[in-house]
Coordinates of C-alpha atoms in Angstrom, one line a residue:
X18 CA 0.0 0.0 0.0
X19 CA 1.0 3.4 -0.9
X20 CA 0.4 7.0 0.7
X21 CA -1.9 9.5 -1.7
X22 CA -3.3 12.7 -1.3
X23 CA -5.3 14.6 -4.4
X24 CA -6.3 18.5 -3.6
X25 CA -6.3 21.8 -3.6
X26 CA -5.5 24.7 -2.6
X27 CA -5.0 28.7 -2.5
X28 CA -1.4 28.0 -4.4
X29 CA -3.1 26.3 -7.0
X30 CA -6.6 27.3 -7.6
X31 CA -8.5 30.8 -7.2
X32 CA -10.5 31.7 -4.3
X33 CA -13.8 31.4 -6.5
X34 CA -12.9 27.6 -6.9
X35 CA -11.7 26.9 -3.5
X36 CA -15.0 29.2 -1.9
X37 CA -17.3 26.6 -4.5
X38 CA -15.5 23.5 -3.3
X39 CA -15.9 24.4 0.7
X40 CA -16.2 21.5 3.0
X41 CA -19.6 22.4 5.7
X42 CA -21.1 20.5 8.1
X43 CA -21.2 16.8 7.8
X44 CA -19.5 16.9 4.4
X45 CA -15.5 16.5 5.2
X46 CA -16.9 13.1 7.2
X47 CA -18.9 11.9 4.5
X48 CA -16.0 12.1 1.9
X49 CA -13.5 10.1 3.9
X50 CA -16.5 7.5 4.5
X51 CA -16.7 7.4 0.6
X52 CA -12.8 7.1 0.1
X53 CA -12.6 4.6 2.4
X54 CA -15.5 2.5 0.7
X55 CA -14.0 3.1 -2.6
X56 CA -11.8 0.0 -4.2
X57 CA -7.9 1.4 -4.0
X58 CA -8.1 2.8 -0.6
X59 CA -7.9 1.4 2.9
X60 CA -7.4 4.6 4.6
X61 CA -8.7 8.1 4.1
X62 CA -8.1 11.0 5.9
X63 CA -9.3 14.9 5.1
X64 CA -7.6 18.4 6.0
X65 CA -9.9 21.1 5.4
X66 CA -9.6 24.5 6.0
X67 CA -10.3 27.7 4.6
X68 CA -7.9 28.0 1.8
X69 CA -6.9 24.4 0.9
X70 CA -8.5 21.0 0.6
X71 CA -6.8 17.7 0.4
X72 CA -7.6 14.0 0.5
X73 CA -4.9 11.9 2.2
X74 CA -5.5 8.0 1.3
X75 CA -3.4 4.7 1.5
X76 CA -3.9 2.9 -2.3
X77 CA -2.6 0.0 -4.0
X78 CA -3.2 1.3 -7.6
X79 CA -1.8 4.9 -8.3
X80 CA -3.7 5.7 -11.1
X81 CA -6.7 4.4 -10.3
X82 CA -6.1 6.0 -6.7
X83 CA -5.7 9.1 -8.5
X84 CA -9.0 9.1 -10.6
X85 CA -11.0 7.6 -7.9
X86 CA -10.1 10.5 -5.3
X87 CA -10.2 13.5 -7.7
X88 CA -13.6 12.1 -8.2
X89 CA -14.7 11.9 -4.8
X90 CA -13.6 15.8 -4.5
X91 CA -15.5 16.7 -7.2
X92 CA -19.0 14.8 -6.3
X93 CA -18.2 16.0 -2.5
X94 CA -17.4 19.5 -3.7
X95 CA -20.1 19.9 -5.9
X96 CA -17.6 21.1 -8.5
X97 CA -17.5 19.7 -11.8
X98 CA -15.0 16.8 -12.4
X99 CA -13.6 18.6 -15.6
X100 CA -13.3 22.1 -13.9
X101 CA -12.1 20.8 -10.6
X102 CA -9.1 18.7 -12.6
X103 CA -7.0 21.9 -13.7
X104 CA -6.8 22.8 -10.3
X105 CA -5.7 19.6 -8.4
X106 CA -2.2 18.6 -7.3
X107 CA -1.2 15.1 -6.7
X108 CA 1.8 13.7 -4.7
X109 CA 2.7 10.1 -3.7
X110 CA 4.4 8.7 -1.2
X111 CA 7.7 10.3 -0.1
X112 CA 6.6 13.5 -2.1
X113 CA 3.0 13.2 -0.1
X114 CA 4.8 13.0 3.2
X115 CA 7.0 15.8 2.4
X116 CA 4.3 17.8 1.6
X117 CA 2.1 17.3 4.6
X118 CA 5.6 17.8 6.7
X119 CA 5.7 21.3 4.7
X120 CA 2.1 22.5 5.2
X121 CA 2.2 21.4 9.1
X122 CA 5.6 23.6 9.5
X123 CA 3.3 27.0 7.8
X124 CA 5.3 26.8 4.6
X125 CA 2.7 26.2 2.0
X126 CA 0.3 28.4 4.1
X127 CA -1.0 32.1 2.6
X128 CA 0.8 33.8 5.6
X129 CA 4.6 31.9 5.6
X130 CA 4.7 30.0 8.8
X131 CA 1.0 30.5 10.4
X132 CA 1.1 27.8 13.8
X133 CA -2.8 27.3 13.5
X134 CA -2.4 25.1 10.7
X135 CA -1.4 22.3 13.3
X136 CA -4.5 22.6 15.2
X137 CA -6.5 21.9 11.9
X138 CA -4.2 18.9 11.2
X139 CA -5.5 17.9 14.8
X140 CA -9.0 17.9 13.8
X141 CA -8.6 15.8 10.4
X142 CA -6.6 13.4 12.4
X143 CA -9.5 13.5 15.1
X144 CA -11.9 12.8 13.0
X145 CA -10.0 10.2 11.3
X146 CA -9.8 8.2 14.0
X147 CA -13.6 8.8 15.1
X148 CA -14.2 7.3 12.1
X149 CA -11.8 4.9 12.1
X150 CA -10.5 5.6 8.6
X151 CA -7.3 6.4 10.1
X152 CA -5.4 3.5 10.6
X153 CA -1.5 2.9 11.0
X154 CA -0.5 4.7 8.3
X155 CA -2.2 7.9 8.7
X156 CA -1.8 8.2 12.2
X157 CA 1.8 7.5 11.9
X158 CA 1.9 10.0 8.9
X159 CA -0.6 13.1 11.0
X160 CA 0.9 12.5 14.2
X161 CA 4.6 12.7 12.8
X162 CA 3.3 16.3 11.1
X163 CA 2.3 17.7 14.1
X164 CA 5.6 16.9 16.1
X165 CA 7.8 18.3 12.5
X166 CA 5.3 21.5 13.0
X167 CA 6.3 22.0 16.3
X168 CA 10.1 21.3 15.9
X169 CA 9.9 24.0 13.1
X170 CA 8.4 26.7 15.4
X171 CA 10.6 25.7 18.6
X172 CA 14.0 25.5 16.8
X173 CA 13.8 28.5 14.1
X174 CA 12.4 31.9 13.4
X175 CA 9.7 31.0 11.3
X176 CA 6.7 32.3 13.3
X177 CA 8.5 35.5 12.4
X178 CA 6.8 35.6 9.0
X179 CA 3.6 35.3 10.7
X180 CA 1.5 34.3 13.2
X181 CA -1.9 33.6 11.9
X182 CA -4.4 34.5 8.9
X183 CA -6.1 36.8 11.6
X184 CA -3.0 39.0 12.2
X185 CA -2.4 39.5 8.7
X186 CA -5.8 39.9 8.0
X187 CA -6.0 42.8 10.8
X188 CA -2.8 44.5 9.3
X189 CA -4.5 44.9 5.8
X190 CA -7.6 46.8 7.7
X191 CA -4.9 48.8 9.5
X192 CA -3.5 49.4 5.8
X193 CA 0.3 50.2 7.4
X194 CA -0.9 51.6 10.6
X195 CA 0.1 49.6 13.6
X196 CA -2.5 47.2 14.3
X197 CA -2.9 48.1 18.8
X198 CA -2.8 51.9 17.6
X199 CA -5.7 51.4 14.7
X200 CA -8.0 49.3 16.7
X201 CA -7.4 50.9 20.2
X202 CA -10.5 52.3 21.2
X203 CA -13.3 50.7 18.5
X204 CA -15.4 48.9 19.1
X205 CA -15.6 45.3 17.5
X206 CA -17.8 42.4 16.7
X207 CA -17.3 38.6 16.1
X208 CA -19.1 36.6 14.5
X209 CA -19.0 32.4 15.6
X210 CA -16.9 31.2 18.6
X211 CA -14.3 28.4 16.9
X212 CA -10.9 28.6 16.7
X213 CA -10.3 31.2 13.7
X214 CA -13.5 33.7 15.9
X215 CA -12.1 33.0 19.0
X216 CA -8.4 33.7 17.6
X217 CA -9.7 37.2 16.3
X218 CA -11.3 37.9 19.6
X219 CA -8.3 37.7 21.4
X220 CA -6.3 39.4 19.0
X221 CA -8.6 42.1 19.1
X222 CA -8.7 42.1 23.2
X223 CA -5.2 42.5 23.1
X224 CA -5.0 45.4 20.9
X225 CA -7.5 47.8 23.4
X226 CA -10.2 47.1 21.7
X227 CA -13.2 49.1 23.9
X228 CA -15.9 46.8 23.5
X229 CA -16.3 43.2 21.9
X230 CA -19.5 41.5 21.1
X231 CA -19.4 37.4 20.3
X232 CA -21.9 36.3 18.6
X233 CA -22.6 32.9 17.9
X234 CA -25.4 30.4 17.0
X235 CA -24.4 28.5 20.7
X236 CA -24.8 31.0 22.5
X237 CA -23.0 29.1 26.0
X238 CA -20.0 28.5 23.2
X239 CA -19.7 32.4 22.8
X240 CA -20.5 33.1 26.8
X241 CA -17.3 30.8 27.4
X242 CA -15.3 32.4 25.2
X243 CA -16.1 36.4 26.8
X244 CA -15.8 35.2 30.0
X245 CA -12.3 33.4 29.5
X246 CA -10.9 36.7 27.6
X247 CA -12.3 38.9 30.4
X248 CA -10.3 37.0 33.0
X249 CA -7.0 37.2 30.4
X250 CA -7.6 40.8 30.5
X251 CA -7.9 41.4 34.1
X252 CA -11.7 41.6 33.6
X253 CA -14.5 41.2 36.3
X254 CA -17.0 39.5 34.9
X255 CA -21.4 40.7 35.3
X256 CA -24.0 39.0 36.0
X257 CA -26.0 37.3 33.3
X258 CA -28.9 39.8 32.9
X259 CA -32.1 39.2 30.3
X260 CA -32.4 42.1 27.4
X261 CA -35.8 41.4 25.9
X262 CA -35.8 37.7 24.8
X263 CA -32.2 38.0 24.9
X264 CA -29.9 36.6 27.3
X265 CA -26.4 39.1 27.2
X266 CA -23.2 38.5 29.4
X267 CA -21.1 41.4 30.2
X268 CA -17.5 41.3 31.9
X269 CA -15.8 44.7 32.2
X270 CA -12.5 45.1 32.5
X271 CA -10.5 46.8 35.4
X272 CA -8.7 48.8 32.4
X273 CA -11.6 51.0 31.7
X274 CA -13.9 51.0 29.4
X275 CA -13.2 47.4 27.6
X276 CA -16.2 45.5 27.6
X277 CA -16.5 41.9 26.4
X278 CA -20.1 40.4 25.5
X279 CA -21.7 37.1 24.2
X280 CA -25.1 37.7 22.3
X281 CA -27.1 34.9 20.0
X282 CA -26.4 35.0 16.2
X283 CA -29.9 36.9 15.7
X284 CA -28.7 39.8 17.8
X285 CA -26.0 40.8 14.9
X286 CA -28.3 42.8 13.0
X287 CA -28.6 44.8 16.6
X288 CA -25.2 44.7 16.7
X289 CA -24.1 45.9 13.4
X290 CA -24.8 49.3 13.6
X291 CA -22.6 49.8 16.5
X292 CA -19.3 47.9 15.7
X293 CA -16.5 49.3 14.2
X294 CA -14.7 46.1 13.3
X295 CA -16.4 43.0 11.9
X296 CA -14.7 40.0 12.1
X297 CA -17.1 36.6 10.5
X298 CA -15.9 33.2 10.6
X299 CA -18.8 30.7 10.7
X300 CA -18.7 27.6 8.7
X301 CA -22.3 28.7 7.3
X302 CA -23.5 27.7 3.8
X303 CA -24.9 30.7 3.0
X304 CA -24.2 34.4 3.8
X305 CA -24.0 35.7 7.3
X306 CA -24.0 39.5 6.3
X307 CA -25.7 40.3 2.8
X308 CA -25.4 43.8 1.4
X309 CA -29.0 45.1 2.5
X310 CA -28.1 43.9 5.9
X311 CA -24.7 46.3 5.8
X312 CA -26.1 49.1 3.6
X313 CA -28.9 48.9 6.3
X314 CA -26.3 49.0 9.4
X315 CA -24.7 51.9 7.8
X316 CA -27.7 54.0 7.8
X317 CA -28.6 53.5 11.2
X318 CA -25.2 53.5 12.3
X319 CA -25.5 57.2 10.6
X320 CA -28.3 57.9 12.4
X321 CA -26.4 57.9 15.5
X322 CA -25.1 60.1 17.9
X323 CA -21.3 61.8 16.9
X324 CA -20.4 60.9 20.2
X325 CA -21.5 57.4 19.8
X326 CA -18.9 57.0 17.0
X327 CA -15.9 58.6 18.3
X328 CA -12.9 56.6 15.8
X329 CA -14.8 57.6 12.9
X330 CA -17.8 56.2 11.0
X331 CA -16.6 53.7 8.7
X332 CA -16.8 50.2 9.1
X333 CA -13.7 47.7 8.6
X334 CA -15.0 43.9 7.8
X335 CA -12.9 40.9 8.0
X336 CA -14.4 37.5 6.5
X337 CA -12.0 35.1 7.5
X338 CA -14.7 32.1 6.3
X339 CA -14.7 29.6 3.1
X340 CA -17.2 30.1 1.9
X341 CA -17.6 33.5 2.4
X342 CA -19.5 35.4 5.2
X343 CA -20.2 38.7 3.8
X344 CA -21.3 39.7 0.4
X345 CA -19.1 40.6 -1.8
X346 CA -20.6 43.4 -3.0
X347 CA -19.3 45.0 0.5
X348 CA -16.2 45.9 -1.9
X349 CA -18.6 48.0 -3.6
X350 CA -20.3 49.7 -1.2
X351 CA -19.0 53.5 0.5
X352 CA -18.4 53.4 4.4
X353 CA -17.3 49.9 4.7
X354 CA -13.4 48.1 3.8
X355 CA -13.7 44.8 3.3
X356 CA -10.6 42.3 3.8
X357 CA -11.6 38.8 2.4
X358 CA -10.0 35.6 1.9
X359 CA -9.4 36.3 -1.5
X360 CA -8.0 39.7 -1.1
X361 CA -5.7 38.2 1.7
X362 CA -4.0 35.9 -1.5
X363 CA -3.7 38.5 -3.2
X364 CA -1.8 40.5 -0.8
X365 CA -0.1 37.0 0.4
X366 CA 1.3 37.1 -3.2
X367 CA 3.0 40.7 -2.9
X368 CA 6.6 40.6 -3.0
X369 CA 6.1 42.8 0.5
X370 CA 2.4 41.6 1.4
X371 CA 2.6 39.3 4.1
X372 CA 4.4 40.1 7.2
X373 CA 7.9 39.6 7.9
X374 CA 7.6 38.4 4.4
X375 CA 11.3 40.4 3.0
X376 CA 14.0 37.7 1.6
X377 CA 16.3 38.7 3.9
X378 CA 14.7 39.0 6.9
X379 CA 13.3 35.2 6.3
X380 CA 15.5 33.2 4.1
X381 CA 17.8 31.5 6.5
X382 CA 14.4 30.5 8.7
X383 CA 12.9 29.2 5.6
X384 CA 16.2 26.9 4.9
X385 CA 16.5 26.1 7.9
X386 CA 12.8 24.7 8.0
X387 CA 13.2 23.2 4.7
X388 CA 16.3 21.4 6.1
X389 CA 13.8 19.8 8.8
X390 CA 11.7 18.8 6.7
X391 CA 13.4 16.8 4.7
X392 CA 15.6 15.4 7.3
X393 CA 12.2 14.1 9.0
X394 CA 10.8 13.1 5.9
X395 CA 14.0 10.1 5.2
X396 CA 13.4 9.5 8.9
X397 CA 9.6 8.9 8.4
X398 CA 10.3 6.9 5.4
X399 CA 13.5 4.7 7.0
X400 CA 10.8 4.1 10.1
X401 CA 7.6 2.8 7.4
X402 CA 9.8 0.5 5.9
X403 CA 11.4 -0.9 9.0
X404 CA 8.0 -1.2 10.4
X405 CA 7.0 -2.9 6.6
X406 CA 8.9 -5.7 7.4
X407 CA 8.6 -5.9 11.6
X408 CA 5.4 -8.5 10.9
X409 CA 7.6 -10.8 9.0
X410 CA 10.0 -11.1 11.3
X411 CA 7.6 -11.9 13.6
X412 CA 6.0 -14.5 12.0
X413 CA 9.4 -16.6 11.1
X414 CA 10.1 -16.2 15.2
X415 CA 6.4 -17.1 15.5
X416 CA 7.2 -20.2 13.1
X417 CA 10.6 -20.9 14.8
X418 CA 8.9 -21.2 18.2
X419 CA 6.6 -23.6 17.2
X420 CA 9.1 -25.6 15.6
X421 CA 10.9 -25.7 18.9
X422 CA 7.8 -26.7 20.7
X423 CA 7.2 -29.7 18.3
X424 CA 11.0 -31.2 18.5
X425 CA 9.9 -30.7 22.4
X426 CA 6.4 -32.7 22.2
X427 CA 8.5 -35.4 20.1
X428 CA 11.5 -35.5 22.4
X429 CA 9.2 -36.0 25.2
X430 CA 7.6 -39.1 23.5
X431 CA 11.1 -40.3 22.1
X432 CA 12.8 -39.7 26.2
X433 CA 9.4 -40.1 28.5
X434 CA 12.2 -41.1 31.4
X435 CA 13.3 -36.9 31.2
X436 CA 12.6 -35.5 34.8
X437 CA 11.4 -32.0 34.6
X438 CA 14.5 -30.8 35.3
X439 CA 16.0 -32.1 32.3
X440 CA 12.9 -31.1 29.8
X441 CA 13.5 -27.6 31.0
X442 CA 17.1 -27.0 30.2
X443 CA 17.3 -29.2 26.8
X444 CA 13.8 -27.0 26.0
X445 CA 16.3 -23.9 27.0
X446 CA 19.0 -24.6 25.1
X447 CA 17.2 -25.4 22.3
X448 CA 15.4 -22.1 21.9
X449 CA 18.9 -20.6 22.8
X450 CA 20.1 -21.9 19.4
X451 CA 17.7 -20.6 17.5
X452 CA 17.7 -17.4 19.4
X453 CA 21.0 -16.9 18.3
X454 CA 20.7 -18.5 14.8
X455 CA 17.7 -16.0 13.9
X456 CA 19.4 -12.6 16.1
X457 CA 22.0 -11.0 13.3
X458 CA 19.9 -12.4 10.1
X459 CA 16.6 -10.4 11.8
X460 CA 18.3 -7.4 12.9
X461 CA 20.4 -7.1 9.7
X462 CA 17.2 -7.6 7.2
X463 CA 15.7 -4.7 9.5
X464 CA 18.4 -2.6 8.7
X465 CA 18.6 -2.9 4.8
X466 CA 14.6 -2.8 5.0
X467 CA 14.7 0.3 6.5
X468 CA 17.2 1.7 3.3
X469 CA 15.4 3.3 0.4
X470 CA 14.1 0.0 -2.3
X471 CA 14.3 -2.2 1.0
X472 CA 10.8 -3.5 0.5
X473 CA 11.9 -6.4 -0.7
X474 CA 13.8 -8.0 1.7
X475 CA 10.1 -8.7 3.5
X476 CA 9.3 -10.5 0.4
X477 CA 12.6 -12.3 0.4
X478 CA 12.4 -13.4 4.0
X479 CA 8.8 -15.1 2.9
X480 CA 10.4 -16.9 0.6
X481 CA 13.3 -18.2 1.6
X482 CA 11.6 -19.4 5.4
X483 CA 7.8 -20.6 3.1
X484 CA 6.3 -18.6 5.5
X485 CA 2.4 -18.5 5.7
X486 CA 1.4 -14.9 3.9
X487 CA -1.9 -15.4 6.2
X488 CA 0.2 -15.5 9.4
X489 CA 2.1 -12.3 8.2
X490 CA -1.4 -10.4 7.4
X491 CA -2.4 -11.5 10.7
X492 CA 0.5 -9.8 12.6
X493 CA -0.1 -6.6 10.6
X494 CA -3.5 -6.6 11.5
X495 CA -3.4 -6.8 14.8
X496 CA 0.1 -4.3 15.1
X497 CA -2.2 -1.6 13.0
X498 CA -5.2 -2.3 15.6
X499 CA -2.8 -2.0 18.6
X500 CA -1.8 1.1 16.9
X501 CA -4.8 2.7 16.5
X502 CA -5.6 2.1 20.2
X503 CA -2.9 3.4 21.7
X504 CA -3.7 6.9 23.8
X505 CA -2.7 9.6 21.3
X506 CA 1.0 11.3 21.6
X507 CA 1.2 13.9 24.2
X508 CA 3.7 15.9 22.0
X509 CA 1.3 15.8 18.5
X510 CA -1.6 13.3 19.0
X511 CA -5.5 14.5 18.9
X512 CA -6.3 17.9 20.3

């Protein structure tokens, strides 16, 4: 079996395509289902997020493995099989690996070197093993990518390029300014609680944001999320108090005049009119915030008070979400700025867009990541093939024990006149011989298995010994369910 992954992503298709081919809901578990069912594939796995989509499966036929996933992501996608194709990259085995090593370390993401990448890898392993489509394979393979991630961020610069799609996303709204200056004093409001809403809400808390409002369809989800920023910040937090058939949760800060709020997702048209940052990342399949919904904020926002508007009256929008939040038509329309996901790659691929992005301020980071990378790559592939070959070995010591324990049985019947004594240390020596006779053969085939075209020593070993393919498949078996069992890796296992 062989390691696969079909898909795309904001390197090699344009925002339209990848905001048409969004994953929501159910749908990222329903297309590993599907790969898993499918003929060439015994494993499936999918990473999702908002500017990539990739199928990771373990096939026995490349082309066919090929054609069968590309199809899958165009029936799951709802994108056309013949426009999708254009836009699809394929890589197999150590080139698959490599580039799942790559887009766990930041380097293949829109902003060079972004660390939440590895919490998403975490999900699509998690749901991979709630589904058990994960098997040995993919959770070596996910597992391994979240402990290269890491070593990239702990042992170079690399977070210098920067640190999320959210802070780069904030510094194109800021348009040069610093980012605590520009939004030090507006008021802001959130839309969905998950880990891209909840990252903007505490970016924003950090940079002295007066007020912020999170609102979300779970409305205990975005109550959680106030609270815990209002005790990062120092904040005291209110009592839950009723506003209409509303329920609101205020927590004010001791620095004064920072308020943090959770409201229901039907309160944002309430909201609206009084924010002066919009951040939106939702998962929804349609739009959150259409234009008569904004042009309508704007008006009443007009409508307001001076005072009530202090930082000015326009209206900065961030839609971090694929598919989008906010209409797109919000380009279009006076009063508001809209930042989107496709006007983030676009700025992504400025020579000076993204931050910390100059050649000379990154290149030795980037090397140095790339070095990793590959060094963990040979190391991943030196360990598959070692472990290729680990059921083999045991079967022939499997074999060799039983042949010891026949000799034994006939010995027995041959000598009945043997006192326990004596069965025990003839039965000792005897395994001590073939102990001995099977240590440097084992250890060495390990060794040259674990070398690049090693694969066939297994294959060798089965022949030379007759062993029983049956007894091999059995050992797998039960090494990939032991596998699979086993409490996930403190240092990169299941979030």
């Amino acid at each position: 079996m062989s390691l696969l992954v079909v898909g795309l992503s904001h390197r090699s298709a344009p925002v339209s395509v990848l905001e048409r081919a969004a994953l929501v809901g159910d749908e990222q578990a329903k297309l590993v289902q599907d790969t898993l069912a499918a003929e060439p594939a015994t494993e499936a796995a999918v990473l999702a997020t908002c500017n990539r989509i990739e199928l990771y499966a373990d096939v026995d036929k490349f082309h066919a493995g090929v054609a069968e996933l590309s199809t899958l992501l165009a029936q799951h996608t709802g994108v056309g099989l013949d426009e999708l194709t254009p836009y699809l990259y394929v890589h197999y085995e150590d080139r698959a690996v490599h580039h799942l090593f790559s887009v766990a370390c930041g380097l293949d993401s829109m902003v060079v070197g972004e660390g939440q990448i590895l919490g998403q890898i975490k999900d699509a392993l998690a749901l991979g093993q709630e589904l058990h489509t994960a098997g040995r394979l993919l959770n070596d393979l996910f597992q391994q990518a979240l402990r290269v991630g890491k070593r990239a961020h702990s042992e170079t610069g690399i977070d210098r390029a920067g640190q999320s799609l959210v802070t780069f996303g904030l510094e194109q709204l800021a348009q040069g300014a610093p980012v605590a200056e520009w939004a030090r004093g507006k008021r802001a409001l959130v839309i969905g609680a998950g880990s891209m809403s909840s990252l903007a809400a505490a970016t924003l808390a950090r940079a002295g944001v007066s007020e912020l409002v999170i609102a979300n369809r779970t409305l205990e989800r975005a109550l959680r999320l106030a609270e815990s920023l209002a005790q990062q910040h120092a904040a005291t937090p209110a009592a839950i108090t009723p506003v209409g058939d509303d329920i609101s949760a205020g927590a004010e800060t001791l620095r004064e005049g920072l308020v943090a709020r959770a409201v229901p997702r039907d309160r944002v048209s309430a909201e609206l009119p009084h924010a002066d940052i919009v951040v939106s990342c939702t998962g929804a399949t349609g739009l959150v915030l259409t234009a008569a919904e904004l042009r309508t904020a704007l008006a009443q926002r007009a409508a307001c008070p001076p005072r009530a508007h202090p930082v000015g009256t326009g209206v900065s929008l961030l839609d971090l979400a694929m598919p989008r939040d906010i209409d797109a038509a919000a380009h279009r329309i006076e009063g508001l700025h809209l930042v989107d996901i496709e006007s983030l790659a676009e700025a992504a691929a400025e020579p000076s867009g993204a931050p910390g992005s100059s050649a000379g301020a990154m290149a030795a980071d980037v090397d140095r990541v790339r070095a990793i990378v590959s060094e963990e790559v040979a190391a991943f592939g030196a360990a598959q093939r070692a472990a290729h070959i680990t059921p083999t070995v045991v079967a022939l010591r499997t074999m060799a024990a039983d042949v010891v324990a026949s000799e034994i049985a006939r010995l027995d019947g041959r000598l009945p006149d043997l006192d326990d004594k004596q069965r025990a240390e003839i039965t000792q020596t005897v395994r001590r011989v073939v102990d001995k006779l099977l240590h440097a053969p084992t250890v060495r085939v390990k060794q040259l298995a674990s070398t690049p075209g090693g694969a066939g020593y297994a294959d060798a070993l089965r022949e030379l010994f007759d062993l029983d393919p049956q007894a091999v498949a059995a050992v797998s078996r039960a090494d990939g369910s032991a596998r699979t069992a086993e409490p996930n890796d403190p240092k990169g296992g299941r979030a």
